XYZ file of N, CA and C in Angstrom:
555
model
N 74.771 163.050 39.569
C 75.391 162.147 40.720
C 75.530 161.553 41.781
N 74.545 161.064 42.314
C 74.754 161.001 44.440
C 75.249 159.271 44.559
N 75.653 159.787 45.854
C 76.000 158.415 46.184
C 74.657 157.787 46.415
N 73.823 157.131 45.593
C 73.207 156.032 45.969
C 73.442 155.830 44.246
N 73.195 156.830 43.262
C 74.031 156.367 41.639
C 74.277 155.506 41.722
N 76.137 155.963 41.849
C 77.619 155.587 42.458
C 77.725 154.003 42.448
N 76.858 153.773 44.196
C 77.098 152.032 44.551
C 76.593 151.322 43.605
N 75.179 151.867 43.090
C 74.048 150.837 41.869
C 75.283 150.501 40.428
N 75.886 151.822 39.886
C 76.678 151.358 39.027
C 78.304 150.794 39.114
N 77.813 150.083 40.962
C 79.081 149.646 40.747
C 78.487 147.978 40.959
N 76.948 148.314 41.263
C 76.084 146.763 41.761
C 76.189 146.884 39.817
N 75.811 147.185 38.801
C 76.000 146.654 37.299
C 77.434 146.463 37.006
N 78.310 147.141 36.949
C 80.049 145.956 37.238
C 79.884 144.776 37.629
N 78.898 144.206 38.765
C 79.597 143.313 39.564
C 78.543 141.651 38.966
N 77.979 142.557 38.222
C 76.497 141.746 37.280
C 77.912 140.568 36.526
N 79.230 140.831 35.828
C 79.887 139.979 34.789
C 80.880 139.566 35.619
N 80.904 140.394 36.878
C 82.208 139.203 37.724
C 81.145 137.468 38.540
N 80.109 137.958 38.447
C 78.781 136.471 39.314
C 79.438 136.115 38.293
N 78.681 136.811 36.979
C 77.988 135.534 35.918
C 79.759 134.663 35.795
N 81.357 135.778 35.490
C 82.352 135.075 35.117
C 83.001 134.078 36.949
N 82.308 133.904 37.899
C 82.792 133.232 39.256
C 81.280 131.558 38.525
N 80.725 132.367 38.248
C 79.645 131.078 38.414
C 80.281 129.930 37.396
N 80.555 130.834 35.238
C 80.973 129.411 34.772
C 82.520 129.133 34.803
N 83.018 129.831 35.667
C 84.079 129.124 35.887
C 84.650 128.457 36.971
N 83.703 128.269 37.385
C 83.277 126.942 38.798
C 83.910 127.926 40.232
N 84.093 128.627 40.559
C 83.988 129.162 41.002
C 82.952 129.656 42.508
N 81.852 129.026 43.071
C 80.814 129.441 43.541
C 81.487 130.189 45.437
N 81.826 130.513 45.321
C 82.041 131.219 46.515
C 82.600 131.684 46.388
N 82.863 132.970 44.968
C 82.829 133.930 44.690
C 81.782 134.038 43.717
N 80.610 133.178 43.410
C 79.422 133.921 43.063
C 79.178 134.089 43.893
N 79.146 133.294 44.942
C 77.566 134.205 46.052
C 78.268 135.119 46.676
N 79.357 135.696 47.107
C 79.905 136.533 48.243
C 79.342 138.064 46.894
N 79.270 137.535 45.487
C 78.916 138.514 44.390
C 78.332 138.749 44.273
N 77.133 138.153 44.446
C 75.430 137.797 44.812
C 75.139 139.133 46.179
N 75.583 139.014 47.007
C 75.166 138.582 48.260
C 76.254 140.661 48.672
N 76.934 140.599 47.574
C 77.264 142.488 47.861
C 75.249 143.197 47.631
N 76.595 142.141 45.945
C 75.023 142.852 45.537
C 74.240 143.359 45.865
N 73.431 142.446 47.022
C 71.871 141.524 47.679
C 72.016 143.237 48.587
N 73.234 143.636 49.439
C 73.679 144.600 50.339
C 73.492 145.739 49.769
N 74.437 146.156 48.226
C 75.189 146.949 48.111
C 73.564 147.803 47.836
N 72.517 147.307 47.402
C 70.620 147.342 47.554
C 70.393 148.486 48.464
N 70.912 147.601 49.577
C 70.208 147.504 50.570
C 70.435 149.411 51.308
N 72.105 149.286 51.027
C 72.601 150.618 51.445
C 71.894 151.791 50.465
N 71.950 150.895 49.655
C 71.524 152.018 48.443
C 70.819 153.263 48.274
N 69.076 151.948 48.411
C 67.998 152.694 48.933
C 67.617 153.863 50.489
N 68.419 153.249 51.340
C 69.030 153.650 52.963
C 69.018 154.684 52.349
N 70.037 155.279 51.079
C 70.917 156.023 51.352
C 70.017 156.768 50.314
N 69.430 156.938 49.689
C 68.353 157.686 48.733
C 67.767 158.433 50.028
N 67.163 158.222 50.559
C 65.716 157.744 51.820
C 65.680 158.618 52.213
N 67.538 158.213 53.383
C 67.253 158.567 54.393
C 68.354 160.511 54.402
N 69.368 160.001 53.467
C 70.132 161.682 52.710
C 69.591 162.258 52.211
N 67.759 162.417 51.543
C 67.094 162.798 50.652
C 67.979 162.617 48.950
N 69.315 161.443 48.933
C 69.510 161.730 47.589
C 68.726 160.829 46.298
N 67.308 161.097 46.475
C 66.908 160.201 45.102
C 66.577 161.056 44.056
N 66.923 160.556 42.480
C 67.404 160.889 42.140
C 66.597 160.198 40.496
N 66.091 161.095 39.437
C 65.148 160.557 38.568
C 66.529 159.443 37.716
N 67.443 159.702 37.775
C 68.237 158.143 37.308
C 68.729 156.726 38.129
N 68.501 157.173 39.158
C 68.700 156.167 40.047
C 67.019 155.321 39.791
N 66.167 156.110 39.922
C 64.566 155.302 39.749
C 64.905 154.236 38.614
N 65.354 155.179 38.203
C 64.942 153.365 36.467
C 67.326 152.884 36.885
N 68.219 153.491 37.562
C 69.239 152.349 37.188
C 69.183 150.958 37.950
N 68.774 151.740 39.559
C 67.957 150.176 40.490
C 67.208 148.596 39.332
N 66.799 149.142 39.079
C 65.859 148.040 39.796
C 66.803 147.650 38.029
N 67.325 148.567 37.474
C 66.871 147.558 36.509
C 68.850 146.669 36.529
N 69.777 147.730 37.146
C 70.624 146.994 38.210
C 70.007 145.380 39.235
N 69.381 145.871 38.852
C 68.793 143.967 40.125
C 68.073 143.279 38.730
N 67.449 143.634 38.247
C 66.419 142.335 37.459
C 68.107 141.668 36.490
N 68.514 142.853 35.414
C 70.141 142.411 34.985
C 70.638 141.566 36.003
N 71.136 141.963 36.614
C 71.944 141.313 37.936
C 71.816 139.802 38.009
N 69.947 139.268 38.317
C 68.995 137.938 38.715
C 69.084 137.671 37.825
N 68.210 137.576 36.357
C 67.936 137.449 35.147
C 69.768 137.348 35.147
N 70.722 137.732 35.044
C 72.277 137.008 34.586
C 72.475 135.779 35.429
N 71.622 135.402 36.333
C 72.739 134.796 37.128
C 71.281 133.487 36.978
N 69.825 133.736 36.824
C 68.521 132.725 37.081
C 69.162 132.132 35.033
N 70.117 132.693 34.093
C 70.377 132.004 32.869
C 70.968 130.717 33.128
N 72.574 131.728 33.977
C 73.603 130.446 34.003
C 73.679 129.511 35.199
N 72.488 130.096 35.647
C 72.465 128.351 36.627
C 71.428 127.670 36.114
N 69.433 128.452 35.102
C 69.838 127.437 34.095
C 70.326 126.869 32.905
N 71.609 126.752 32.215
C 72.625 126.435 32.088
C 73.330 125.558 32.586
N 74.097 125.845 33.624
C 74.575 125.199 34.212
C 74.091 123.678 35.094
N 72.376 123.412 34.544
C 70.943 122.728 35.258
C 71.060 122.557 36.754
N 71.606 123.922 37.344
C 70.904 124.369 38.801
C 70.131 124.779 38.919
N 68.962 124.971 37.686
C 67.708 125.297 37.899
C 67.118 125.602 36.807
N 65.259 124.366 36.677
C 65.395 124.182 35.679
C 64.619 125.273 34.590
N 65.127 124.442 33.927
C 64.691 125.750 32.308
C 63.560 126.410 32.191
N 62.555 125.657 32.530
C 61.518 126.525 32.979
C 61.261 127.214 33.311
N 61.186 127.348 33.953
C 61.704 128.593 35.321
C 62.769 129.835 35.026
N 63.877 129.653 34.386
C 63.909 130.287 34.234
C 63.701 131.612 32.454
N 63.231 130.615 31.667
C 62.207 130.930 31.242
C 61.111 131.449 30.807
N 60.347 131.544 32.305
C 59.296 131.695 32.342
C 59.209 133.196 33.003
N 60.776 133.283 33.316
C 60.712 134.549 34.913
C 61.823 135.974 33.476
N 62.830 135.557 31.895
C 62.385 136.219 31.427
C 61.812 135.992 30.569
N 61.001 135.474 30.224
C 59.248 136.030 30.021
C 58.453 137.273 30.200
N 58.794 136.768 31.626
C 58.188 137.432 32.448
C 58.824 139.644 32.130
N 59.717 138.933 32.512
C 60.356 140.459 32.627
C 60.384 140.689 30.748
N 60.726 140.183 29.602
C 60.650 140.533 27.742
C 59.148 141.216 27.830
N 58.117 140.543 28.418
C 56.513 140.974 28.530
C 56.284 141.910 28.771
N 56.787 143.045 30.577
C 56.683 144.221 30.816
C 57.747 145.385 30.113
N 58.370 144.656 29.921
C 59.002 145.125 28.649
C 58.840 145.552 27.745
N 58.750 144.714 26.403
C 57.407 145.272 25.423
C 56.605 146.332 25.676
N 55.568 145.940 26.477
C 54.618 146.152 26.112
C 54.808 148.130 27.030
N 56.081 147.964 27.663
C 56.272 149.584 28.099
C 56.363 149.879 27.202
N 57.863 149.769 25.552
C 57.464 150.103 25.096
C 56.542 150.614 24.307
N 56.145 149.044 23.913
C 54.877 149.161 23.059
C 54.060 150.652 23.625
N 53.489 150.696 24.813
C 52.709 151.872 24.478
C 52.818 153.077 24.345
N 55.097 153.865 25.165
C 54.727 154.404 24.124
C 55.377 154.985 22.932
N 56.129 153.811 22.098
C 55.775 153.512 20.736
C 54.582 154.597 19.844
N 53.302 154.046 20.765
C 52.011 154.067 20.070
C 51.049 155.604 21.127
N 51.864 156.274 21.260
C 51.551 157.380 21.858
C 50.926 157.401 23.702
N 51.175 155.981 24.248
C 50.292 156.164 24.805
C 51.363 155.705 26.107
N 52.124 156.329 26.994
C 52.626 156.481 27.575
C 52.329 155.586 29.381
N 52.668 154.843 30.014
C 53.023 153.724 30.677
C 54.034 154.513 32.174
N 54.044 155.128 33.093
C 54.907 154.514 34.517
C 54.904 153.724 35.202
N 55.746 153.311 34.727
C 56.018 152.187 35.740
C 56.411 151.933 36.603
N 55.675 150.976 38.654
C 55.771 151.218 39.658
C 55.405 149.652 40.135
N 55.966 148.761 40.403
C 56.168 147.619 40.980
C 54.855 147.243 41.224
N 54.427 146.370 41.028
C 52.760 145.499 41.773
C 53.551 145.352 42.840
N 52.684 144.722 44.301
C 53.468 143.604 45.291
C 53.799 142.210 45.190
N 52.598 141.435 43.720
C 52.787 140.844 43.738
C 54.080 140.320 43.097
N 54.183 141.790 41.681
C 55.784 141.540 41.277
C 56.706 141.586 42.870
N 56.670 142.286 43.566
C 57.950 142.047 44.956
C 57.712 141.059 45.773
N 57.139 140.729 45.532
C 57.498 139.562 46.506
C 57.041 138.270 44.957
N 57.130 138.497 44.055
C 58.165 137.843 42.842
C 59.734 137.707 42.931
N 59.936 139.233 42.802
C 61.363 138.989 42.801
C 61.869 138.959 43.944
N 61.262 139.186 45.461
C 62.143 138.814 47.094
C 62.250 137.154 46.343
N 61.047 136.327 46.131
C 61.439 134.531 45.604
C 62.185 134.096 45.230
N 61.748 134.806 44.351
C 63.218 134.892 42.999
C 64.660 134.839 43.380
N 65.126 135.624 44.242
C 65.961 137.021 44.522
C 66.854 135.625 46.222
N 65.973 134.804 47.013
C 65.872 133.709 47.306
C 66.595 132.937 47.659
N 65.644 132.472 46.213
C 65.819 131.015 45.332
C 66.940 131.668 44.851
N 67.721 132.671 44.454
C 68.980 132.076 43.599
C 70.252 132.639 44.709
N 69.416 133.237 45.955
C 70.895 132.622 46.877
C 70.552 131.268 47.778
N 70.141 131.290 48.479
C 69.656 129.519 48.155
C 70.915 128.524 47.435
N 70.038 129.126 46.225
C 71.237 128.060 44.869
C 72.525 127.836 45.316
N 72.848 129.602 45.132
C 74.977 129.681 44.613
C 75.360 128.902 46.273
N 74.775 130.165 47.568
C 74.517 129.134 49.208
C 75.446 127.890 48.744
N 74.338 126.634 47.938
C 75.009 125.859 48.016
C 75.866 125.335 47.174
N 75.702 125.990 46.048
C 76.968 125.600 45.699
C 77.719 126.052 45.637
N 78.256 127.430 46.789
C 79.003 127.517 47.491
C 80.521 126.514 48.435
N 78.747 126.408 49.523
C 79.193 125.263 50.708
C 79.109 123.855 49.953
N 78.128 122.380 49.309
C 78.518 122.493 48.523
C 77.471 121.557 50.331
N 76.078 122.738 51.047
C 75.520 121.231 51.593
C 74.054 122.243 50.697
N 73.520 120.521 50.638
C 72.149 120.305 49.464
C 70.913 120.922 50.438
N 70.102 121.986 49.738
C 68.262 122.081 51.126
C 67.778 121.624 49.296
N 67.465 121.227 49.329
C 67.092 120.269 47.932
C 65.180 120.110 48.161
N 64.734 120.593 49.403
C 62.940 120.831 49.674
C 63.030 121.973 49.384
N 64.967 123.017 50.465
C 63.656 124.263 49.907
C 64.625 125.027 49.002
N 65.081 123.965 48.443
C 65.116 124.914 47.230
C 64.186 123.833 45.945
N 63.659 123.089 45.819
C 62.065 122.156 45.123
C 60.631 123.677 46.282
N 60.238 124.172 46.520
C 59.291 124.923 47.663
C 60.017 126.350 46.843
N 61.001 126.683 46.897
C 61.693 128.607 46.333
C 61.365 128.071 44.598
N 61.399 127.262 44.035
C 61.454 127.272 42.284
C 59.763 126.501 42.504
N 58.620 126.446 43.016
C 57.537 126.575 42.749
C 57.034 127.670 43.173
N 57.311 128.349 44.573
C 57.241 129.699 44.896
C 57.464 130.900 43.558
N 58.409 130.487 43.465
C 58.700 131.997 42.742
C 58.081 131.138 41.145
N 58.156 130.014 40.983
C 57.075 129.940 39.354
C 55.909 130.385 39.250
N 54.877 130.690 40.484
C 53.833 131.111 41.085
C 53.447 132.534 40.957
N 54.558 132.717 41.918
C 55.119 134.537 41.458
C 54.698 134.992 40.205
N 56.115 134.439 39.756
C 55.418 135.153 38.154
C 55.354 134.673 37.853
N 54.387 134.347 37.657
C 52.949 133.911 36.229
C 52.303 134.896 37.302
N 51.440 135.265 37.854
C 50.926 135.096 39.564
C 50.777 137.081 38.841
N 52.668 137.678 38.531
C 52.949 138.922 38.564
C 52.543 138.967 37.036
N 53.038 137.842 36.352
C 52.166 139.001 34.810
C 51.543 138.762 34.019
N 49.881 138.051 34.504
C 48.638 138.478 34.615
C 48.836 139.424 35.401
N 49.220 140.807 36.128
C 48.374 141.445 36.993
C 48.893 142.815 36.146
N 50.321 142.416 35.495
C 51.318 143.339 34.362
C 50.248 143.780 33.770
N 49.684 142.169 32.894
C 49.589 142.169 31.503
C 47.710 142.849 32.204
N 46.571 143.116 32.871
C 45.509 143.139 32.342
C 45.407 144.370 33.757
N 47.188 145.069 33.485
C 47.503 146.468 34.208
C 47.238 147.432 32.869
N 48.660 146.773 32.645
C 49.352 147.301 30.097
C 48.040 147.081 29.819
N 46.367 146.221 29.352
C 44.626 146.207 28.700
C 44.852 147.602 29.719
N 44.097 147.551 30.510
C 43.507 147.799 31.030
C 43.988 150.237 30.473
N 45.412 150.193 30.811
C 45.592 151.151 30.869
C 45.497 151.543 28.807
N 45.920 150.526 28.347
C 45.835 150.781 26.951
C 44.318 150.792 26.294
N 43.675 149.888 26.752
C 42.046 150.276 26.346
C 41.591 152.097 26.811
N 41.867 152.835 27.992
C 41.769 154.296 28.117
C 41.170 153.428 29.213
N 40.674 152.115 30.062
C 39.609 152.299 31.039
C 40.575 152.559 32.750
N 40.106 153.857 33.056
C 40.224 153.767 34.041
C 41.536 155.174 34.237
N 42.406 154.738 32.976
C 43.565 155.591 32.655
C 45.021 155.658 34.333
N 44.609 153.864 33.704
C 45.646 153.547 35.304
C 47.806 153.612 34.904
N 48.451 153.420 35.882
C 49.642 153.129 36.169
C 49.841 152.565 35.809
N 50.954 151.806 35.374
C 51.226 149.690 35.801
C 51.908 149.758 37.065
N 50.661 150.179 38.526
C 51.527 149.500 39.537
C 49.863 149.390 41.375
N 50.409 149.639 41.872
C 48.832 149.183 42.919
C 48.331 150.005 42.986
N 46.781 149.871 42.974
C 45.743 151.329 43.581
C 45.312 151.611 42.442
């Protein structure tokens, strides 16, 4: 157990705190919890790189913690009517497609190494910004409607592009074409 892994585990515990704050109408606490989780993600990555505390466990836990938080926040914001359900469904479906593809490849004896694509990193960045803006609006009462709308459409476009890119990589991998990983390059 490294310090970055401990920080990542704390992020897992923040997920139900943020969800409960949202469901309880405590938008300020939800915003703060989401922000703390985001900062802790940067801190654990910095510590892992700077102090050579990278681990295989951390390589799995970190993206799972990030996705769990983001998916849960998107779902709750969708249920609260703060995000359109179509973008929630698109974001969750994309993640399910990726996980399903990895699991199917593994079951079929052709496992893939997962590395994020550039478009996927951009997608995650804009989804986080969208969640942060919505949570910030709910916490402050300050409506940034045009910004929220722009982030919704940018996130949706990147979600579709990312899903398509992963699908192409997965199909190439499964067919043996180039024996590529689901990664850039």
